[in-house]
mmCIF file of C-alpha atoms in Angstrom:
data_model
loop_
_atom_site.group_PDB
_atom_site.id
_atom_site.type_symbol
_atom_site.label_atom_id
_atom_site.label_comp_id
_atom_site.label_asym_id
_atom_site.label_seq_id
_atom_site.Cartn_x
_atom_site.Cartn_y
_atom_site.Cartn_z
ATOM 1 C CA MET A 29 30.984 157.330 129.225
ATOM 2 C CA ILE A 30 33.561 159.957 128.267
ATOM 3 C CA ASN A 31 33.243 161.649 131.670
ATOM 4 C CA ARG A 32 33.657 158.320 133.434
ATOM 5 C CA MET A 33 36.801 157.594 131.452
ATOM 6 C CA LYS A 34 38.179 161.049 132.298
ATOM 7 C CA ASN A 35 37.532 160.481 135.983
ATOM 8 C CA LEU A 36 39.190 157.080 135.769
ATOM 9 C CA LYS A 37 42.205 158.600 134.028
ATOM 10 C CA ARG A 38 42.477 161.281 136.730
ATOM 11 C CA LYS A 39 42.359 158.671 139.472
ATOM 12 C CA MET A 40 44.947 156.500 137.732
ATOM 13 C CA GLU A 41 47.285 159.475 137.367
ATOM 14 C CA GLY A 42 46.955 160.144 141.079
ATOM 15 C CA PHE A 43 47.725 156.508 141.902
ATOM 16 C CA HIS A 44 50.713 156.619 139.547
ATOM 17 C CA ASP A 45 52.138 159.695 141.278
ATOM 18 C CA GLU A 46 51.695 158.066 144.691
ATOM 19 C CA GLU A 47 53.407 154.906 143.453
ATOM 20 C CA LYS A 48 56.381 156.870 142.090
ATOM 21 C CA THR A 49 56.731 158.682 145.423
ATOM 22 C CA THR A 50 56.616 155.384 147.312
ATOM 23 C CA HIS A 51 59.254 153.834 145.053
ATOM 24 C CA ARG A 52 61.537 156.874 145.412
ATOM 25 C CA GLN A 53 61.254 156.819 149.211
ATOM 26 C CA ALA A 54 61.899 153.063 149.350
ATOM 27 C CA ARG A 55 64.983 153.448 147.153
ATOM 28 C CA GLN A 56 66.373 156.275 149.304
ATOM 29 C CA ARG A 57 65.861 154.285 152.496
ATOM 30 C CA LEU A 58 67.523 151.197 151.058
ATOM 31 C CA GLU A 59 70.483 153.295 149.948
ATOM 32 C CA HIS A 60 70.692 154.811 153.429
ATOM 33 C CA LEU A 61 70.851 151.345 155.006
ATOM 34 C CA HIS A 62 73.290 150.083 152.385
ATOM 35 C CA SER A 63 75.665 152.971 153.083
ATOM 36 C CA LEU A 64 76.119 151.659 156.627
ATOM 37 C CA TYR A 65 77.603 148.405 155.305
ATOM 38 C CA GLN A 66 80.157 150.377 153.304
ATOM 39 C CA VAL A 67 81.599 151.916 156.492
ATOM 40 C CA PRO A 68 84.816 150.002 157.367
ATOM 41 C CA SER A 69 84.720 150.732 161.133
ATOM 42 C CA LEU A 70 82.910 152.744 163.789
ATOM 43 C CA ALA A 71 85.912 155.065 164.019
ATOM 44 C CA ASP A 72 85.511 156.082 160.375
ATOM 45 C CA ALA A 73 84.233 159.589 159.611
ATOM 46 C CA LYS A 74 81.557 158.101 157.350
ATOM 47 C CA TYR A 75 79.943 156.460 160.376
ATOM 48 C CA ASP A 76 79.676 159.834 162.131
ATOM 49 C CA GLU A 77 77.927 161.212 159.055
ATOM 50 C CA TRP A 78 75.546 158.231 158.920
ATOM 51 C CA SER A 79 74.817 158.585 162.646
ATOM 52 C CA ARG A 80 73.927 162.264 162.242
ATOM 53 C CA ILE A 81 71.417 161.359 159.527
ATOM 54 C CA ARG A 82 69.916 158.702 161.792
ATOM 55 C CA LEU A 83 69.682 161.177 164.686
ATOM 56 C CA ASN A 84 67.918 163.706 162.456
ATOM 57 C CA ARG A 85 65.454 160.989 161.423
ATOM 58 C CA LEU A 86 64.741 160.173 165.071
ATOM 59 C CA LEU A 87 64.203 163.846 165.914
ATOM 60 C CA ALA A 88 61.886 164.370 162.943
ATOM 61 C CA ASP A 89 59.877 161.274 163.897
ATOM 62 C CA TYR A 90 59.564 162.555 167.492
ATOM 63 C CA LEU A 91 58.394 165.994 166.312
ATOM 64 C CA LEU A 92 55.808 164.473 163.977
ATOM 65 C CA ARG A 93 54.360 162.225 166.667
ATOM 66 C CA ASN A 94 53.969 165.182 169.015
ATOM 67 C CA GLY A 95 52.187 167.390 166.465
ATOM 68 C CA TYR A 96 55.087 169.668 165.479
ATOM 69 C CA SER A 97 54.608 168.991 161.776
ATOM 70 C CA GLU A 98 56.040 172.264 160.469
ATOM 71 C CA SER A 99 59.162 171.958 162.622
ATOM 72 C CA ALA A 100 59.654 168.366 161.443
ATOM 73 C CA ARG A 101 59.187 169.400 157.811
ATOM 74 C CA ALA A 102 61.695 172.249 158.205
ATOM 75 C CA LEU A 103 64.234 169.917 159.827
ATOM 76 C CA ALA A 104 63.803 167.287 157.105
ATOM 77 C CA LYS A 105 64.170 169.882 154.355
ATOM 78 C CA GLU A 106 67.256 171.479 155.911
ATOM 79 C CA LYS A 107 68.978 168.104 156.374
ATOM 80 C CA GLY A 108 67.797 166.676 153.045
ATOM 81 C CA ILE A 109 65.998 163.671 154.572
ATOM 82 C CA GLU A 110 62.446 164.221 153.292
ATOM 83 C CA ASP A 111 62.383 160.748 151.710
ATOM 84 C CA LEU A 112 63.659 159.144 154.923
ATOM 85 C CA VAL A 113 60.806 160.468 157.093
ATOM 86 C CA ASP A 114 57.057 159.700 156.858
ATOM 87 C CA LEU A 115 56.007 163.346 156.761
ATOM 88 C CA ASP A 116 52.707 163.066 154.888
ATOM 89 C CA VAL A 117 51.646 159.955 156.831
ATOM 90 C CA PHE A 118 52.012 161.644 160.212
ATOM 91 C CA VAL A 119 50.542 164.970 159.028
ATOM 92 C CA GLN A 120 47.363 163.216 157.916
ATOM 93 C CA CYS A 121 47.322 161.169 161.112
ATOM 94 C CA HIS A 122 47.625 164.283 163.282
ATOM 95 C CA LYS A 123 44.790 166.038 161.417
ATOM 96 C CA VAL A 124 42.403 163.133 161.991
ATOM 97 C CA GLU A 125 43.458 162.794 165.624
ATOM 98 C CA GLU A 126 42.869 166.498 166.310
ATOM 99 C CA SER A 127 39.467 166.394 164.609
ATOM 100 C CA LEU A 128 38.396 163.560 166.930
ATOM 101 C CA ARG A 129 39.556 165.424 170.022
ATOM 102 C CA ARG A 130 37.484 168.399 168.822
ATOM 103 C CA GLY A 131 34.405 166.171 168.539
ATOM 104 C CA SER A 132 34.314 165.692 164.758
ATOM 105 C CA ILE A 133 33.914 162.225 163.223
ATOM 106 C CA GLN A 134 33.742 162.877 159.471
ATOM 107 C CA GLU A 135 37.505 163.036 158.852
ATOM 108 C CA CYS A 136 38.074 159.721 160.594
ATOM 109 C CA LEU A 137 35.159 158.067 158.788
ATOM 110 C CA ALA A 138 36.660 159.188 155.477
ATOM 111 C CA TRP A 139 39.988 157.658 156.526
ATOM 112 C CA CYS A 140 38.224 154.393 157.438
ATOM 113 C CA SER A 141 36.520 154.372 154.051
ATOM 114 C CA GLU A 142 39.872 154.703 152.263
ATOM 115 C CA ASN A 143 41.413 151.887 154.295
ATOM 116 C CA ARG A 144 38.363 149.675 154.825
ATOM 117 C CA GLU A 145 39.834 146.575 153.180
ATOM 118 C CA LEU A 146 42.886 146.640 155.424
ATOM 119 C CA THR A 147 40.974 147.352 158.642
ATOM 120 C CA ARG A 148 38.523 144.525 157.950
ATOM 121 C CA LYS A 149 41.381 142.037 157.658
ATOM 122 C CA THR A 150 42.489 142.905 161.184
ATOM 123 C CA ASN A 151 38.914 142.878 162.560
ATOM 124 C CA ASN A 152 39.432 146.406 163.888
ATOM 125 C CA SER A 153 36.661 148.078 165.894
ATOM 126 C CA LEU A 154 37.439 151.705 164.964
ATOM 127 C CA GLU A 155 34.644 152.196 162.445
ATOM 128 C CA PHE A 156 32.116 150.527 164.750
ATOM 129 C CA GLU A 157 33.112 152.833 167.626
ATOM 130 C CA LEU A 158 32.748 155.853 165.354
ATOM 131 C CA ARG A 159 29.246 154.803 164.312
ATOM 132 C CA LEU A 160 28.422 154.165 167.956
ATOM 133 C CA GLN A 161 29.573 157.686 168.802
ATOM 134 C CA GLN A 162 27.276 159.104 166.116
ATOM 135 C CA PHE A 163 24.424 157.156 167.718
ATOM 136 C CA ILE A 164 25.359 158.532 171.151
ATOM 137 C CA GLU A 165 25.367 162.107 169.858
ATOM 138 C CA LEU A 166 21.924 161.668 168.274
ATOM 139 C CA ARG A 167 20.629 160.257 171.560
ATOM 140 C CA ARG A 168 22.245 163.128 173.473
ATOM 141 C CA LYS A 169 20.320 165.614 171.329
ATOM 142 C CA GLY A 170 17.062 163.735 171.939
ATOM 143 C CA LEU A 171 16.655 162.694 168.283
ATOM 144 C CA LEU A 172 15.233 159.230 169.007
ATOM 145 C CA PRO A 173 13.821 158.424 165.518
ATOM 146 C CA GLU A 174 17.092 159.403 163.864
ATOM 147 C CA ALA A 175 19.088 157.445 166.476
ATOM 148 C CA GLN A 176 16.988 154.324 165.871
ATOM 149 C CA GLN A 177 17.361 154.650 162.116
ATOM 150 C CA HIS A 178 21.120 155.098 162.466
ATOM 151 C CA ALA A 179 21.369 152.048 164.758
ATOM 152 C CA ARG A 180 19.476 149.830 162.301
ATOM 153 C CA LYS A 181 21.746 150.925 159.453
ATOM 154 C CA PHE A 182 25.187 150.870 161.032
ATOM 155 C CA ILE A 183 25.082 149.087 164.414
ATOM 156 C CA SER A 184 22.547 146.246 164.319
ATOM 157 C CA SER A 185 24.270 144.720 161.283
ATOM 158 C CA THR A 186 27.334 143.953 163.433
ATOM 159 C CA ALA A 187 25.389 142.119 166.167
ATOM 160 C CA GLU A 188 26.908 138.737 165.299
ATOM 161 C CA GLN A 189 30.494 139.992 165.754
ATOM 162 C CA ARG A 190 29.902 142.535 168.550
ATOM 163 C CA ASN A 191 26.784 141.403 170.363
ATOM 164 C CA PRO A 192 27.693 142.777 173.864
ATOM 165 C CA GLU A 193 28.522 146.217 172.459
ATOM 166 C CA VAL A 194 25.313 146.284 170.399
ATOM 167 C CA GLN A 195 23.246 145.377 173.464
ATOM 168 C CA ARG A 196 24.836 148.187 175.480
ATOM 169 C CA ALA A 197 24.121 150.599 172.646
ATOM 170 C CA ALA A 198 20.457 149.551 172.633
ATOM 171 C CA GLY A 199 20.300 150.311 176.354
ATOM 172 C CA LEU A 200 21.082 153.969 175.626
ATOM 173 C CA LEU A 201 17.540 154.348 174.253
ATOM 174 C CA ALA A 202 16.242 153.798 177.795
ATOM 175 C CA TYR A 203 18.761 156.043 179.588
ATOM 176 C CA SER A 204 19.012 159.809 179.210
ATOM 177 C CA PRO A 205 22.371 161.651 178.999
ATOM 178 C CA GLY A 206 22.124 162.650 182.676
ATOM 179 C CA THR A 207 22.023 159.082 183.980
ATOM 180 C CA LYS A 208 24.435 157.892 186.649
ATOM 181 C CA ALA A 209 24.008 154.219 185.755
ATOM 182 C CA GLU A 210 27.022 152.452 184.286
ATOM 183 C CA PRO A 211 28.108 151.732 181.609
ATOM 184 C CA TYR A 212 25.787 154.346 180.083
ATOM 185 C CA ARG A 213 27.228 157.220 182.086
ATOM 186 C CA SER A 214 30.680 156.449 180.661
ATOM 187 C CA MET A 215 29.278 156.103 177.142
ATOM 188 C CA TYR A 216 27.756 159.594 177.380
ATOM 189 C CA SER A 217 30.976 161.022 178.824
ATOM 190 C CA LYS A 218 33.016 163.490 176.748
ATOM 191 C CA THR A 219 36.135 161.438 177.519
ATOM 192 C CA ARG A 220 35.002 158.997 174.825
ATOM 193 C CA TRP A 221 36.445 161.423 172.281
ATOM 194 C CA ASP A 222 39.906 160.873 173.761
ATOM 195 C CA PHE A 223 39.268 157.133 173.650
ATOM 196 C CA LEU A 224 38.403 157.393 169.953
ATOM 197 C CA ALA A 225 41.490 159.486 169.217
ATOM 198 C CA ASN A 226 43.746 156.961 170.960
ATOM 199 C CA LEU A 227 42.014 154.076 169.189
ATOM 200 C CA PHE A 228 42.591 155.790 165.850
ATOM 201 C CA LEU A 229 46.288 156.279 166.622
ATOM 202 C CA LYS A 230 46.633 152.610 167.558
ATOM 203 C CA THR A 231 44.827 151.517 164.377
ATOM 204 C CA HIS A 232 46.796 153.908 162.173
ATOM 205 C CA HIS A 233 50.189 152.792 163.510
ATOM 206 C CA GLU A 234 49.287 149.103 163.224
ATOM 207 C CA LEU A 235 48.080 149.623 159.657
ATOM 208 C CA PHE A 236 51.321 151.336 158.588
ATOM 209 C CA SER A 237 53.542 149.041 160.727
ATOM 210 C CA LEU A 238 54.706 151.972 162.843
ATOM 211 C CA PRO A 239 55.868 151.442 166.444
ATOM 212 C CA ALA A 240 53.552 152.793 169.113
ATOM 213 C CA ARG A 241 56.427 154.633 170.831
ATOM 214 C CA PRO A 242 58.632 157.279 169.163
ATOM 215 C CA LEU A 243 61.801 155.888 167.592
ATOM 216 C CA LEU A 244 63.807 158.294 169.744
ATOM 217 C CA HIS A 245 62.418 156.657 172.894
ATOM 218 C CA LEU A 246 63.267 153.186 171.597
ATOM 219 C CA ALA A 247 66.827 154.194 170.746
ATOM 220 C CA LEU A 248 67.309 155.868 174.129
ATOM 221 C CA SER A 249 65.904 152.871 176.001
ATOM 222 C CA ALA A 250 68.206 150.469 174.177
ATOM 223 C CA GLY A 251 71.263 152.665 174.712
ATOM 224 C CA LEU A 252 70.568 153.343 178.382
ATOM 225 C CA SER A 253 69.877 149.680 179.138
ATOM 226 C CA ALA A 254 73.096 148.631 177.388
ATOM 227 C CA LEU A 255 75.146 150.964 179.613
ATOM 228 C CA LYS A 256 73.239 150.524 182.862
ATOM 229 C CA THR A 257 74.620 148.325 185.656
ATOM 230 C CA PRO A 258 73.106 147.354 189.050
ATOM 231 C CA SER A 259 75.371 149.838 190.828
ATOM 232 C CA CYS A 260 74.125 152.842 188.807
ATOM 233 C CA HIS A 261 71.172 153.357 191.172
ATOM 234 C CA SER A 262 72.755 152.093 194.376
ATOM 235 C CA ILE A 263 72.605 154.421 197.385
ATOM 236 C CA TYR A 264 76.374 154.246 197.349
ATOM 237 C CA ALA A 265 76.708 154.928 193.630
ATOM 238 C CA SER A 266 79.622 157.188 192.714
ATOM 239 C CA SER A 267 77.815 159.747 190.585
ATOM 240 C CA SER A 268 77.155 163.420 190.188
ATOM 241 C CA SER A 269 73.486 162.709 190.934
ATOM 242 C CA ASN A 270 74.261 161.202 194.364
ATOM 243 C CA ALA A 271 74.998 163.785 197.053
ATOM 244 C CA SER A 272 76.495 161.154 199.383
ATOM 245 C CA SER A 273 79.108 160.105 196.845
ATOM 246 C CA THR A 274 82.743 161.032 197.547
ATOM 247 C CA THR A 275 84.124 160.064 194.129
ATOM 248 C CA THR A 276 83.438 160.876 190.492
ATOM 249 C CA THR A 277 82.695 158.608 187.544
ATOM 250 C CA VAL A 278 82.626 158.704 183.758
ATOM 251 C CA CYS A 279 79.575 156.420 183.601
ATOM 252 C CA PRO A 280 76.901 158.234 181.533
ATOM 253 C CA ILE A 281 74.058 156.533 183.421
ATOM 254 C CA CYS A 282 75.403 157.896 186.721
ATOM 255 C CA SER A 283 75.322 161.458 185.375
ATOM 256 C CA THR A 284 72.737 163.943 186.619
ATOM 257 C CA GLU A 285 71.133 164.170 183.177
ATOM 258 C CA LEU A 286 70.522 160.452 182.602
ATOM 259 C CA ASN A 287 70.402 158.849 186.057
ATOM 260 C CA GLU A 288 66.708 159.470 186.760
ATOM 261 C CA LEU A 289 65.756 158.819 183.131
ATOM 262 C CA ALA A 290 67.248 155.314 183.292
ATOM 263 C CA ARG A 291 65.862 154.407 186.729
ATOM 264 C CA SER A 292 62.909 152.337 185.483
ATOM 265 C CA LEU A 293 64.871 150.523 182.764
ATOM 266 C CA ARG A 294 66.356 147.056 183.078
ATOM 267 C CA HIS A 295 70.126 146.738 183.201
ATOM 268 C CA VAL A 296 72.031 144.685 180.668
ATOM 269 C CA GLN A 297 73.391 141.201 181.419
ATOM 270 C CA HIS A 298 77.197 141.544 181.554
ATOM 271 C CA ASN A 299 78.955 138.215 181.010
ATOM 272 C CA LYS A 300 82.435 139.643 181.575
ATOM 273 C CA SER A 301 83.719 141.711 184.478
ATOM 274 C CA SER A 302 87.046 143.420 185.179
ATOM 275 C CA VAL A 303 88.907 143.125 188.485
ATOM 276 C CA GLU A 304 91.659 145.437 189.741
ATOM 277 C CA GLN A 305 95.124 144.073 190.441
ATOM 278 C CA ASP A 306 95.718 142.554 193.889
ATOM 279 C CA PRO A 307 92.053 142.739 194.955
ATOM 280 C CA ILE A 308 91.100 142.942 198.636
ATOM 281 C CA VAL A 309 87.707 142.881 200.360
ATOM 282 C CA LEU A 310 86.665 145.265 203.129
ATOM 283 C CA PRO A 311 84.512 144.189 206.105
ATOM 284 C CA ASN A 312 81.475 145.745 204.367
ATOM 285 C CA GLY A 313 81.933 143.377 201.423
ATOM 286 C CA ARG A 314 83.186 145.924 198.861
ATOM 287 C CA VAL A 315 86.200 144.911 196.743
ATOM 288 C CA TYR A 316 89.015 147.247 195.627
ATOM 289 C CA GLY A 317 92.573 146.981 194.353
ATOM 290 C CA ARG A 318 95.043 147.184 197.246
ATOM 291 C CA GLY A 319 97.331 149.727 195.600
ATOM 292 C CA ARG A 320 94.525 152.117 194.636
ATOM 293 C CA LEU A 321 92.824 151.864 198.026
ATOM 294 C CA LEU A 322 96.035 152.591 199.985
ATOM 295 C CA LYS A 323 96.875 155.493 197.696
ATOM 296 C CA MET A 324 93.419 157.082 198.064
ATOM 297 C CA SER A 325 93.470 156.597 201.855
ATOM 298 C CA ALA A 326 96.842 158.347 202.086
ATOM 299 C CA LYS A 327 95.547 161.267 200.011
ATOM 300 C CA VAL A 328 92.698 161.967 202.448
ATOM 301 C CA GLY A 329 95.193 162.100 205.339
ATOM 302 C CA LEU A 330 94.535 158.778 207.098
ATOM 303 C CA GLU A 331 97.254 157.430 209.393
ATOM 304 C CA GLU A 332 99.205 154.403 208.260
ATOM 305 C CA GLY A 333 97.349 151.139 208.826
ATOM 306 C CA ARG A 334 93.907 152.653 208.169
ATOM 307 C CA VAL A 335 91.917 152.573 204.916
ATOM 308 C CA LYS A 336 88.802 154.426 203.798
ATOM 309 C CA ASP A 337 86.069 153.034 201.577
ATOM 310 C CA PRO A 338 85.851 155.645 198.765
ATOM 311 C CA THR A 339 82.200 154.838 198.153
ATOM 312 C CA THR A 340 80.658 154.663 201.650
ATOM 313 C CA SER A 341 83.351 156.732 203.465
ATOM 314 C CA GLU A 342 83.692 154.015 206.135
ATOM 315 C CA ILE A 343 87.139 153.669 207.760
ATOM 316 C CA PHE A 344 88.652 150.284 208.665
ATOM 317 C CA ASP A 345 91.863 148.979 210.148
ATOM 318 C CA ILE A 346 94.169 147.322 207.639
ATOM 319 C CA SER A 347 94.098 144.153 209.746
ATOM 320 C CA GLN A 348 90.391 143.759 208.929
ATOM 321 C CA VAL A 349 91.095 143.618 205.194
ATOM 322 C CA ARG A 350 91.218 140.215 203.487
ATOM 323 C CA LYS A 351 92.847 139.271 200.204
ATOM 324 C CA VAL A 352 90.554 138.069 197.416
ATOM 325 C CA PHE A 353 91.454 135.013 195.329
ATOM 326 C CA ILE A 354 89.704 134.757 191.965
ATOM 327 C CA SER A 355 88.830 131.178 191.087
#
């Protein structure tokens, strides 16, 4: 009895320490969000400081998701944002993921045991797939009695919820590892370990309410889409990434660094547009301000009465130009 009470006390102390850590991290994150509302404007120096902290959080999250745990820990420690980044969560996640890719199941089974109540609520198939993989490995080694015993204990009991999967597993008893018949060939394949690793990542992120994509990717996608316009990837776009362009632009999406990165993203819906003074339309349908167009045409040495489209380099007679009336 005394030993049981000591073990209980030790477990309760561990839970208490975890709870204190969770409370401290939650308080720090709330204070970080609250500090944003105390910034009077985006031009204030306090906003630059808050933005740098957010950027460091995004970088640390990206490093953790890609397995650079030590680099992420060093960055968080240097910038003082340990409580704003889920270091321990991702470190444990990466260890389990790597063990699965190496062909080891025990670490992931232990994780499932710790989080069984939560995974059952979501009807997750991770633990079943792990037990199925153990069955496959026993069958691969030719240990039929052990495979049958394992199936009765861990797989047959789930027949009501996963009857098709259980039936396919039973079929493995009749097919050797060298079979070319599907789906048994795929079940024996070593690529199942990658499937298990990806399934664990999906389950882990859903359990901890973490986005599947890195936060840095989400922030970049939102920012690029907000700045992108339909003309950014036009063949006539005025950008440093377009060799046929004859003009320059300050648009960040049209830059060499970001143009290709933003190509697959949607562009934002702009409800307001700006029009130059005294607009005119060229025969090719492009609209410019008369004063700017005449000035640019004179700079490139065109004779009077001729204008050059600065985007397509086409030359037209001034008589072909029509005035635009905005209604």
